[in-house]
PDB file of C-alpha atoms in Angstrom:
ATOM      1  CA  MET A   1      31.708-137.200-244.200  1.00  0.00           C
ATOM      2  CA  GLU A   2      30.390-139.841-245.868  1.00  0.00           C
ATOM      3  CA  VAL A   3      27.118-141.621-244.739  1.00  0.00           C
ATOM      4  CA  THR A   4      27.273-145.452-245.647  1.00  0.00           C
ATOM      5  CA  ARG A   5      24.212-147.122-246.575  1.00  0.00           C
ATOM      6  CA  ARG A   6      23.926-148.801-242.465  1.00  0.00           C
ATOM      7  CA  GLN A   7      23.459-145.715-241.273  1.00  0.00           C
ATOM      8  CA  ALA A   8      21.329-144.253-243.397  1.00  0.00           C
ATOM      9  CA  LEU A   9      19.225-147.474-242.767  1.00  0.00           C
ATOM     10  CA  THR A  10      19.379-146.808-239.044  1.00  0.00           C
ATOM     11  CA  ALA A  11      18.671-143.262-239.138  1.00  0.00           C
ATOM     12  CA  ALA A  12      15.512-143.762-241.503  1.00  0.00           C
ATOM     13  CA  ALA A  13      14.683-146.930-238.380  1.00  0.00           C
ATOM     14  CA  GLY A  14      15.445-144.086-235.777  1.00  0.00           C
ATOM     15  CA  ALA A  15      13.147-141.661-237.053  1.00  0.00           C
ATOM     16  CA  ALA A  16      10.224-143.192-238.225  1.00  0.00           C
ATOM     17  CA  VAL A  17       9.769-145.139-234.714  1.00  0.00           C
ATOM     18  CA  GLY A  18       9.993-141.280-233.478  1.00  0.00           C
ATOM     19  CA  ALA A  19       7.281-140.662-236.046  1.00  0.00           C
ATOM     20  CA  ALA A  20       5.436-143.394-234.400  1.00  0.00           C
ATOM     21  CA  GLY A  21       5.639-142.317-230.602  1.00  0.00           C
ATOM     22  CA  ALA A  22       4.741-138.453-231.892  1.00  0.00           C
ATOM     23  CA  VAL A  23       1.704-139.185-233.682  1.00  0.00           C
ATOM     24  CA  GLY A  24       0.130-140.642-229.995  1.00  0.00           C
ATOM     25  CA  GLY A  25      -2.940-143.131-229.087  1.00  0.00           C
ATOM     26  CA  VAL A  26      -5.676-142.644-232.332  1.00  0.00           C
ATOM     27  CA  ARG A  27      -2.486-141.427-234.993  1.00  0.00           C
ATOM     28  CA  LEU A  28      -1.423-145.190-233.984  1.00  0.00           C
ATOM     29  CA  LYS A  29      -4.954-147.043-233.867  1.00  0.00           C
ATOM     30  CA  GLU A  30      -5.204-145.322-236.835  1.00  0.00           C
ATOM     31  CA  HIS A  31      -2.542-146.510-237.937  1.00  0.00           C
ATOM     32  CA  LEU A  32      -2.965-150.360-236.883  1.00  0.00           C
ATOM     33  CA  ASP A  33      -6.397-150.850-238.727  1.00  0.00           C
ATOM     34  CA  GLU A  34      -5.083-150.183-242.031  1.00  0.00           C
ATOM     35  CA  SER A  35      -2.625-151.704-241.572  1.00  0.00           C
ATOM     36  CA  THR A  36      -4.622-155.238-240.839  1.00  0.00           C
ATOM     37  CA  PRO A  37      -6.832-157.220-242.411  1.00  0.00           C
ATOM     38  CA  LEU A  38      -9.440-157.321-238.862  1.00  0.00           C
ATOM     39  CA  PRO A  39     -10.421-154.275-237.040  1.00  0.00           C
ATOM     40  CA  PHE A  40      -8.343-153.865-234.205  1.00  0.00           C
ATOM     41  CA  TYR A  41     -10.545-153.430-231.285  1.00  0.00           C
ATOM     42  CA  GLY A  42     -14.252-155.568-231.529  1.00  0.00           C
ATOM     43  CA  SER A  43     -13.459-158.460-234.300  1.00  0.00           C
ATOM     44  CA  PRO A  44     -13.379-162.088-233.596  1.00  0.00           C
ATOM     45  CA  VAL A  45      -9.754-162.668-233.061  1.00  0.00           C
ATOM     46  CA  SER A  46      -9.398-159.759-230.069  1.00  0.00           C
ATOM     47  CA  ALA A  47      -9.057-160.612-227.063  1.00  0.00           C
ATOM     48  CA  VAL A  48      -9.607-157.014-225.802  1.00  0.00           C
ATOM     49  CA  ARG A  49     -13.515-155.566-224.156  1.00  0.00           C
ATOM     50  CA  PRO A  50     -14.384-153.307-227.409  1.00  0.00           C
ATOM     51  CA  ASP A  51     -14.422-149.900-224.964  1.00  0.00           C
ATOM     52  CA  ARG A  52     -11.249-151.548-223.594  1.00  0.00           C
ATOM     53  CA  THR A  53     -12.796-151.254-220.536  1.00  0.00           C
ATOM     54  CA  PRO A  54     -10.287-153.505-218.111  1.00  0.00           C
ATOM     55  CA  PRO A  55     -11.980-158.013-217.931  1.00  0.00           C
ATOM     56  CA  SER A  56     -13.626-159.113-215.436  1.00  0.00           C
ATOM     57  CA  ALA A  57     -11.558-161.959-215.632  1.00  0.00           C
ATOM     58  CA  ALA A  58      -7.868-162.909-214.763  1.00  0.00           C
ATOM     59  CA  SER A  59      -7.239-165.243-216.853  1.00  0.00           C
ATOM     60  CA  ALA A  60      -8.413-167.458-219.529  1.00  0.00           C
ATOM     61  CA  SER A  61      -8.706-171.754-219.452  1.00  0.00           C
ATOM     62  CA  VAL A  62      -8.641-174.146-222.428  1.00  0.00           C
ATOM     63  CA  VAL A  63      -8.893-177.907-221.770  1.00  0.00           C
ATOM     64  CA  TRP A  64      -8.048-180.463-223.773  1.00  0.00           C
ATOM     65  CA  GLY A  65      -7.887-183.404-222.078  1.00  0.00           C
ATOM     66  CA  GLY A  66      -6.885-184.301-217.987  1.00  0.00           C
ATOM     67  CA  ALA A  67      -3.856-184.779-215.765  1.00  0.00           C
ATOM     68  CA  GLY A  68      -2.265-187.491-217.291  1.00  0.00           C
ATOM     69  CA  GLY A  69      -3.347-187.497-221.104  1.00  0.00           C
ATOM     70  CA  ALA A  70      -3.489-184.246-223.539  1.00  0.00           C
ATOM     71  CA  GLY A  71      -3.172-181.583-221.922  1.00  0.00           C
ATOM     72  CA  GLY A  72      -4.609-178.273-221.897  1.00  0.00           C
ATOM     73  CA  ALA A  73      -3.120-174.489-222.036  1.00  0.00           C
ATOM     74  CA  GLY A  74      -3.857-172.247-219.002  1.00  0.00           C
ATOM     75  CA  GLY A  75      -5.689-173.988-216.577  1.00  0.00           C
ATOM     76  CA  ALA A  76      -6.507-176.862-214.297  1.00  0.00           C
ATOM     77  CA  GLY A  77      -6.149-180.828-215.034  1.00  0.00           C
ATOM     78  CA  GLY A  78      -3.933-179.842-217.912  1.00  0.00           C
ATOM     79  CA  ALA A  79      -0.503-181.746-218.194  1.00  0.00           C
ATOM     80  CA  GLY A  80       0.440-181.492-215.193  1.00  0.00           C
ATOM     81  CA  GLY A  81      -2.927-180.611-213.416  1.00  0.00           C
ATOM     82  CA  ALA A  82      -4.226-181.479-210.039  1.00  0.00           C
ATOM     83  CA  GLY A  83      -4.581-184.659-208.954  1.00  0.00           C
ATOM     84  CA  GLY A  84      -5.067-187.718-211.603  1.00  0.00           C
ATOM     85  CA  GLY A  85      -1.885-189.115-213.393  1.00  0.00           C
ATOM     86  CA  ALA A  86      -0.765-191.788-216.263  1.00  0.00           C
ATOM     87  CA  ASP A  87      -1.786-194.187-213.880  1.00  0.00           C
ATOM     88  CA  GLN A  88      -5.054-193.790-213.318  1.00  0.00           C
ATOM     89  CA  ARG A  89      -6.671-194.907-216.555  1.00  0.00           C
ATOM     90  CA  ARG A  90      -9.337-192.366-216.641  1.00  0.00           C
ATOM     91  CA  VAL A  91     -11.670-190.904-219.972  1.00  0.00           C
ATOM     92  CA  ALA A  92     -14.657-188.254-220.349  1.00  0.00           C
ATOM     93  CA  LEU A  93     -17.487-189.704-222.357  1.00  0.00           C
ATOM     94  CA  THR A  94     -19.173-185.673-223.558  1.00  0.00           C
ATOM     95  CA  PHE A  95     -22.143-185.592-226.274  1.00  0.00           C
ATOM     96  CA  ASP A  96     -22.952-182.747-228.168  1.00  0.00           C
ATOM     97  CA  ASP A  97     -25.841-180.409-229.433  1.00  0.00           C
ATOM     98  CA  GLY A  98     -28.348-182.260-227.490  1.00  0.00           C
ATOM     99  CA  PRO A  99     -30.311-182.892-226.001  1.00  0.00           C
ATOM    100  CA  HIS A 100     -33.027-184.646-228.761  1.00  0.00           C
ATOM    101  CA  PRO A 101     -35.860-186.215-227.793  1.00  0.00           C
ATOM    102  CA  ASP A 102     -34.556-189.295-229.711  1.00  0.00           C
ATOM    103  CA  TRP A 103     -31.371-190.464-229.427  1.00  0.00           C
ATOM    104  CA  THR A 104     -30.383-188.623-225.812  1.00  0.00           C
ATOM    105  CA  PRO A 105     -32.663-191.601-223.695  1.00  0.00           C
ATOM    106  CA  ARG A 106     -30.338-194.103-226.076  1.00  0.00           C
ATOM    107  CA  VAL A 107     -28.005-192.393-224.838  1.00  0.00           C
ATOM    108  CA  LEU A 108     -29.233-192.158-221.268  1.00  0.00           C
ATOM    109  CA  ALA A 109     -29.766-195.982-221.424  1.00  0.00           C
ATOM    110  CA  ALA A 110     -26.249-197.274-222.308  1.00  0.00           C
ATOM    111  CA  LEU A 111     -24.618-195.144-219.874  1.00  0.00           C
ATOM    112  CA  ALA A 112     -26.947-196.476-217.018  1.00  0.00           C
ATOM    113  CA  ALA A 113     -27.191-200.065-217.961  1.00  0.00           C
ATOM    114  CA  GLN A 114     -22.697-199.906-217.867  1.00  0.00           C
ATOM    115  CA  ASP A 115     -23.368-197.109-214.525  1.00  0.00           C
ATOM    116  CA  VAL A 116     -21.118-195.158-216.566  1.00  0.00           C
ATOM    117  CA  PRO A 117     -21.132-191.315-216.035  1.00  0.00           C
ATOM    118  CA  ALA A 118     -21.224-188.675-218.998  1.00  0.00           C
ATOM    119  CA  THR A 119     -20.395-184.907-219.418  1.00  0.00           C
ATOM    120  CA  PHE A 120     -23.539-183.202-222.341  1.00  0.00           C
ATOM    121  CA  PHE A 121     -22.441-180.188-223.789  1.00  0.00           C
ATOM    122  CA  CYS A 122     -26.257-179.038-224.071  1.00  0.00           C
ATOM    123  CA  LEU A 123     -27.391-176.359-226.845  1.00  0.00           C
ATOM    124  CA  GLY A 124     -29.427-173.661-225.135  1.00  0.00           C
ATOM    125  CA  ARG A 125     -32.258-173.477-227.821  1.00  0.00           C
ATOM    126  CA  ASN A 126     -33.033-177.760-227.732  1.00  0.00           C
ATOM    127  CA  VAL A 127     -32.616-177.006-224.089  1.00  0.00           C
ATOM    128  CA  ARG A 128     -35.820-174.663-224.337  1.00  0.00           C
ATOM    129  CA  ASP A 129     -37.012-177.700-225.848  1.00  0.00           C
ATOM    130  CA  HIS A 130     -36.374-180.081-224.944  1.00  0.00           C
ATOM    131  CA  GLY A 131     -35.449-179.353-221.628  1.00  0.00           C
ATOM    132  CA  GLY A 132     -36.413-182.897-219.397  1.00  0.00           C
ATOM    133  CA  LEU A 133     -34.601-185.881-220.907  1.00  0.00           C
ATOM    134  CA  HIS A 134     -31.918-184.099-218.203  1.00  0.00           C
ATOM    135  CA  ARG A 135     -33.685-183.962-215.171  1.00  0.00           C
ATOM    136  CA  GLU A 136     -33.009-186.535-214.093  1.00  0.00           C
ATOM    137  CA  SER A 137     -29.094-185.979-214.780  1.00  0.00           C
ATOM    138  CA  VAL A 138     -29.274-184.410-212.298  1.00  0.00           C
ATOM    139  CA  GLY A 139     -26.260-185.271-210.341  1.00  0.00           C
ATOM    140  CA  ARG A 140     -25.410-187.605-211.343  1.00  0.00           C
ATOM    141  CA  HIS A 141     -23.867-186.560-215.327  1.00  0.00           C
ATOM    142  CA  GLU A 142     -22.816-183.007-215.970  1.00  0.00           C
ATOM    143  CA  LEU A 143     -24.718-180.777-218.075  1.00  0.00           C
ATOM    144  CA  ALA A 144     -22.709-178.039-219.654  1.00  0.00           C
ATOM    145  CA  ASN A 145     -22.920-174.364-221.987  1.00  0.00           C
ATOM    146  CA  HIS A 146     -22.797-175.055-225.933  1.00  0.00           C
ATOM    147  CA  THR A 147     -24.470-171.851-227.226  1.00  0.00           C
ATOM    148  CA  PHE A 148     -28.617-171.443-227.395  1.00  0.00           C
ATOM    149  CA  GLU A 149     -27.876-171.596-231.862  1.00  0.00           C
ATOM    150  CA  HIS A 150     -24.723-173.086-232.435  1.00  0.00           C
ATOM    151  CA  PRO A 151     -22.654-170.050-234.340  1.00  0.00           C
ATOM    152  CA  ASP A 152     -19.501-170.620-235.831  1.00  0.00           C
ATOM    153  CA  LEU A 153     -17.990-168.518-232.573  1.00  0.00           C
ATOM    154  CA  GLY A 154     -14.901-167.832-234.756  1.00  0.00           C
ATOM    155  CA  ARG A 155     -16.967-165.276-236.880  1.00  0.00           C
ATOM    156  CA  LEU A 156     -18.804-163.769-233.921  1.00  0.00           C
ATOM    157  CA  ASP A 157     -18.093-160.321-231.730  1.00  0.00           C
ATOM    158  CA  TRP A 158     -17.737-160.431-227.669  1.00  0.00           C
ATOM    159  CA  SER A 159     -20.537-159.100-227.297  1.00  0.00           C
ATOM    160  CA  GLN A 160     -22.720-162.269-229.193  1.00  0.00           C
ATOM    161  CA  CYS A 161     -20.745-164.673-227.740  1.00  0.00           C
ATOM    162  CA  ARG A 162     -21.371-162.672-224.638  1.00  0.00           C
ATOM    163  CA  ASP A 163     -25.159-163.520-224.886  1.00  0.00           C
ATOM    164  CA  GLU A 164     -25.030-166.166-226.831  1.00  0.00           C
ATOM    165  CA  ILE A 165     -23.112-167.965-223.236  1.00  0.00           C
ATOM    166  CA  ALA A 166     -24.822-166.236-221.308  1.00  0.00           C
ATOM    167  CA  ARG A 167     -28.433-167.224-222.626  1.00  0.00           C
ATOM    168  CA  THR A 168     -27.877-170.970-222.257  1.00  0.00           C
ATOM    169  CA  THR A 169     -26.748-170.643-218.639  1.00  0.00           C
ATOM    170  CA  ARG A 170     -29.747-168.477-217.513  1.00  0.00           C
ATOM    171  CA  LEU A 171     -31.916-171.633-219.466  1.00  0.00           C
ATOM    172  CA  MET A 172     -29.491-174.680-218.157  1.00  0.00           C
ATOM    173  CA  GLU A 173     -29.723-172.860-214.374  1.00  0.00           C
ATOM    174  CA  ASP A 174     -33.604-172.414-214.400  1.00  0.00           C
ATOM    175  CA  THR A 175     -34.360-175.654-216.065  1.00  0.00           C
ATOM    176  CA  TYR A 176     -31.582-177.748-214.045  1.00  0.00           C
ATOM    177  CA  GLY A 177     -31.279-175.371-211.109  1.00  0.00           C
ATOM    178  CA  ALA A 178     -27.908-175.679-211.317  1.00  0.00           C
ATOM    179  CA  THR A 179     -24.767-173.351-212.827  1.00  0.00           C
ATOM    180  CA  PRO A 180     -23.171-175.094-215.264  1.00  0.00           C
ATOM    181  CA  THR A 181     -18.992-174.901-215.103  1.00  0.00           C
ATOM    182  CA  LEU A 182     -17.989-175.847-218.505  1.00  0.00           C
ATOM    183  CA  PHE A 183     -18.177-174.644-222.680  1.00  0.00           C
ATOM    184  CA  ARG A 184     -17.694-176.131-225.418  1.00  0.00           C
ATOM    185  CA  PRO A 185     -17.488-173.646-228.922  1.00  0.00           C
ATOM    186  CA  PRO A 186     -19.201-175.634-231.412  1.00  0.00           C
ATOM    187  CA  TYR A 187     -17.003-176.610-234.169  1.00  0.00           C
ATOM    188  CA  GLY A 188     -13.741-176.263-231.454  1.00  0.00           C
ATOM    189  CA  HIS A 189     -13.196-172.479-233.136  1.00  0.00           C
ATOM    190  CA  LEU A 190     -11.922-169.829-231.206  1.00  0.00           C
ATOM    191  CA  GLY A 191     -11.599-166.545-231.305  1.00  0.00           C
ATOM    192  CA  GLY A 192      -9.738-164.298-228.697  1.00  0.00           C
ATOM    193  CA  ALA A 193     -13.256-162.800-227.911  1.00  0.00           C
ATOM    194  CA  SER A 194     -15.044-166.321-227.617  1.00  0.00           C
ATOM    195  CA  LEU A 195     -11.870-166.655-224.955  1.00  0.00           C
ATOM    196  CA  LEU A 196     -12.560-163.881-223.247  1.00  0.00           C
ATOM    197  CA  ALA A 197     -16.234-164.322-223.175  1.00  0.00           C
ATOM    198  CA  ALA A 198     -16.206-167.204-221.471  1.00  0.00           C
ATOM    199  CA  ALA A 199     -13.263-166.871-219.039  1.00  0.00           C
ATOM    200  CA  GLU A 200     -15.527-163.514-217.874  1.00  0.00           C
ATOM    201  CA  ALA A 201     -18.322-166.159-217.819  1.00  0.00           C
ATOM    202  CA  GLY A 202     -17.205-168.111-215.281  1.00  0.00           C
ATOM    203  CA  LEU A 203     -16.114-170.744-218.211  1.00  0.00           C
ATOM    204  CA  THR A 204     -13.687-173.656-218.658  1.00  0.00           C
ATOM    205  CA  THR A 205     -13.601-174.780-222.561  1.00  0.00           C
ATOM    206  CA  VAL A 206     -13.083-177.584-223.301  1.00  0.00           C
ATOM    207  CA  LEU A 207     -12.376-179.223-226.050  1.00  0.00           C
ATOM    208  CA  TRP A 208     -11.336-182.421-227.560  1.00  0.00           C
ATOM    209  CA  SER A 209      -8.555-184.909-227.138  1.00  0.00           C
ATOM    210  CA  ALA A 210     -10.135-188.196-228.550  1.00  0.00           C
ATOM    211  CA  GLN A 211     -13.669-187.700-231.345  1.00  0.00           C
ATOM    212  CA  ALA A 212     -16.074-190.183-232.949  1.00  0.00           C
ATOM    213  CA  ARG A 213     -14.492-190.110-236.770  1.00  0.00           C
ATOM    214  CA  GLU A 214     -17.849-191.882-238.406  1.00  0.00           C
ATOM    215  CA  ASP A 215     -16.780-190.686-241.840  1.00  0.00           C
ATOM    216  CA  LEU A 216     -13.348-193.429-241.017  1.00  0.00           C
ATOM    217  CA  VAL A 217     -16.030-196.587-241.597  1.00  0.00           C
ATOM    218  CA  SER A 218     -18.726-195.686-243.595  1.00  0.00           C
ATOM    219  CA  GLY A 219     -19.642-198.979-244.535  1.00  0.00           C
ATOM    220  CA  ARG A 220     -17.614-200.539-241.556  1.00  0.00           C
ATOM    221  CA  PRO A 221     -20.258-199.583-238.275  1.00  0.00           C
ATOM    222  CA  ASP A 222     -18.044-201.793-236.275  1.00  0.00           C
ATOM    223  CA  GLY A 223     -14.415-200.665-236.971  1.00  0.00           C
ATOM    224  CA  ILE A 224     -15.577-197.392-235.246  1.00  0.00           C
ATOM    225  CA  VAL A 225     -15.183-199.262-231.750  1.00  0.00           C
ATOM    226  CA  ASP A 226     -11.682-200.235-232.486  1.00  0.00           C
ATOM    227  CA  ASP A 227     -11.654-196.342-233.738  1.00  0.00           C
ATOM    228  CA  ILE A 228     -11.851-195.352-231.149  1.00  0.00           C
ATOM    229  CA  ALA A 229     -10.082-197.387-228.289  1.00  0.00           C
ATOM    230  CA  SER A 230      -7.210-195.867-230.731  1.00  0.00           C
ATOM    231  CA  GLN A 231      -7.398-192.908-229.953  1.00  0.00           C
ATOM    232  CA  VAL A 232      -8.251-192.976-226.229  1.00  0.00           C
ATOM    233  CA  ARG A 233      -5.156-192.168-223.454  1.00  0.00           C
ATOM    234  CA  PRO A 234      -5.192-192.079-219.512  1.00  0.00           C
ATOM    235  CA  GLY A 235      -6.472-188.423-219.675  1.00  0.00           C
ATOM    236  CA  SER A 236      -8.791-188.052-222.734  1.00  0.00           C
ATOM    237  CA  ILE A 237     -11.945-186.055-223.715  1.00  0.00           C
ATOM    238  CA  VAL A 238     -13.751-187.922-225.987  1.00  0.00           C
ATOM    239  CA  LEU A 239     -15.894-186.137-228.230  1.00  0.00           C
ATOM    240  CA  MET A 240     -19.795-188.022-228.959  1.00  0.00           C
ATOM    241  CA  HIS A 241     -23.317-186.167-230.136  1.00  0.00           C
ATOM    242  CA  ASP A 242     -26.556-187.107-228.694  1.00  0.00           C
ATOM    243  CA  THR A 243     -27.733-185.308-232.225  1.00  0.00           C
ATOM    244  CA  GLY A 244     -26.730-184.918-235.651  1.00  0.00           C
ATOM    245  CA  SER A 245     -27.083-186.823-238.931  1.00  0.00           C
ATOM    246  CA  GLN A 246     -27.301-190.217-239.415  1.00  0.00           C
ATOM    247  CA  ASP A 247     -23.903-191.004-239.591  1.00  0.00           C
ATOM    248  CA  ARG A 248     -23.626-189.923-235.975  1.00  0.00           C
ATOM    249  CA  LEU A 249     -25.510-193.071-235.007  1.00  0.00           C
ATOM    250  CA  VAL A 250     -22.891-195.117-235.853  1.00  0.00           C
ATOM    251  CA  THR A 251     -21.202-194.884-232.495  1.00  0.00           C
ATOM    252  CA  ILE A 252     -24.899-194.548-230.507  1.00  0.00           C
ATOM    253  CA  ASP A 253     -25.362-197.762-231.584  1.00  0.00           C
ATOM    254  CA  ARG A 254     -22.004-198.745-230.789  1.00  0.00           C
ATOM    255  CA  LEU A 255     -22.244-197.134-227.614  1.00  0.00           C
ATOM    256  CA  PRO A 256     -21.937-199.790-225.198  1.00  0.00           C
ATOM    257  CA  ALA A 257     -19.577-201.479-227.146  1.00  0.00           C
ATOM    258  CA  ILE A 258     -16.912-198.978-227.317  1.00  0.00           C
ATOM    259  CA  ILE A 259     -17.685-198.627-222.877  1.00  0.00           C
ATOM    260  CA  ARG A 260     -16.899-202.040-222.636  1.00  0.00           C
ATOM    261  CA  ARG A 261     -13.710-201.900-224.815  1.00  0.00           C
ATOM    262  CA  LEU A 262     -12.816-198.949-222.759  1.00  0.00           C
ATOM    263  CA  ARG A 263     -12.696-200.908-219.716  1.00  0.00           C
ATOM    264  CA  ASP A 264     -11.368-203.471-220.985  1.00  0.00           C
ATOM    265  CA  ASP A 265      -8.946-201.625-222.627  1.00  0.00           C
ATOM    266  CA  GLY A 266      -9.025-200.866-218.359  1.00  0.00           C
ATOM    267  CA  TYR A 267     -10.723-197.110-218.388  1.00  0.00           C
ATOM    268  CA  GLY A 268     -12.472-196.048-215.570  1.00  0.00           C
ATOM    269  CA  PHE A 269     -15.703-193.403-216.794  1.00  0.00           C
ATOM    270  CA  VAL A 270     -15.221-190.125-215.159  1.00  0.00           C
ATOM    271  CA  THR A 271     -16.969-187.077-215.580  1.00  0.00           C
ATOM    272  CA  VAL A 272     -15.361-183.864-217.220  1.00  0.00           C
ATOM    273  CA  SER A 273     -15.251-182.159-214.085  1.00  0.00           C
ATOM    274  CA  ASP A 274     -13.697-184.808-212.600  1.00  0.00           C
ATOM    275  CA  LEU A 275     -11.041-185.493-214.562  1.00  0.00           C
ATOM    276  CA  LEU A 276      -9.527-182.278-214.412  1.00  0.00           C
ATOM    277  CA  ALA A 277      -9.901-182.492-210.646  1.00  0.00           C
ATOM    278  CA  GLY A 278      -8.319-185.899-210.499  1.00  0.00           C
ATOM    279  CA  THR A 279     -10.511-187.450-209.050  1.00  0.00           C
ATOM    280  CA  ARG A 280     -10.283-191.466-208.826  1.00  0.00           C
ATOM    281  CA  ALA A 281     -12.688-193.491-211.057  1.00  0.00           C
ATOM    282  CA  SER A 282     -15.787-194.988-210.612  1.00  0.00           C
ATOM    283  CA  ALA A 283     -16.059-198.149-207.946  1.00  0.00           C
ATOM    284  CA  THR A 284     -17.579-199.606-210.793  1.00  0.00           C
ATOM    285  CA  THR A 285     -14.048-200.156-212.567  1.00  0.00           C
ATOM    286  CA  PRO A 286     -12.796-203.586-212.601  1.00  0.00           C
ATOM    287  CA  SER A 287      -9.947-204.218-210.787  1.00  0.00           C
ATOM    288  CA  HIS A 288      -6.832-205.278-212.825  1.00  0.00           C
ATOM    289  CA  GLY A 289      -3.630-206.594-211.496  1.00  0.00           C
TER     290      GLY A 289
END
């Protein structure tokens, strides 16, 4: 009987499947390692523990915004999350990389002057050197984990990500007497390993849905107010910095104006945790209607 080309290809495919089943787990792993550009286990993109033991977390949570704004994936407070809604025009201001002895006090003063809470994603090394700057922030603002040395976690394996996160959490506990519940990866870079490490540490990974884009307003610094306002929606998480390159001072210098503009647009201010929980904005928000 003549064998058609289709029959021959089907038979070859079946033989390949049978062979794959015969090689067993070890040979299959070797095959995968050889045919993929990164190691099958233990690489920065792998969300599986290197020793293949079960993770201590049942799920991971990543959010870009709160209810009514840009949604999150797999976590509370994403689109359709608990509480809140588009009728609550709430926004969370966040500041990365501090505390810094010159910048952070300026940010705290601007927030205090208008009774605005914020969330600070702190670097462990800066908490070690300047942690006292936030001693009065506990209870007023939210302090969160931003790693110790600000590495690109997209390039680190699970154990390195775990150590960066754990080292910072321990230091913040010792310094402020409170355990952070939120985590932001430097540069917004996520790999499977960093997502797993954050989840196992019990942290919600927080990115952002609006940001200070100082590079777009070079030569016209007052434009930062309009640029941020144009990005904000109900539930937005706004990324800013309380240390860094000098161009970021454009935002720090105009923080009072940014707050006033968002209030004029009908927004109230909450911490990220309150945003995700659907907590109403502070009573200082002007009434509209």
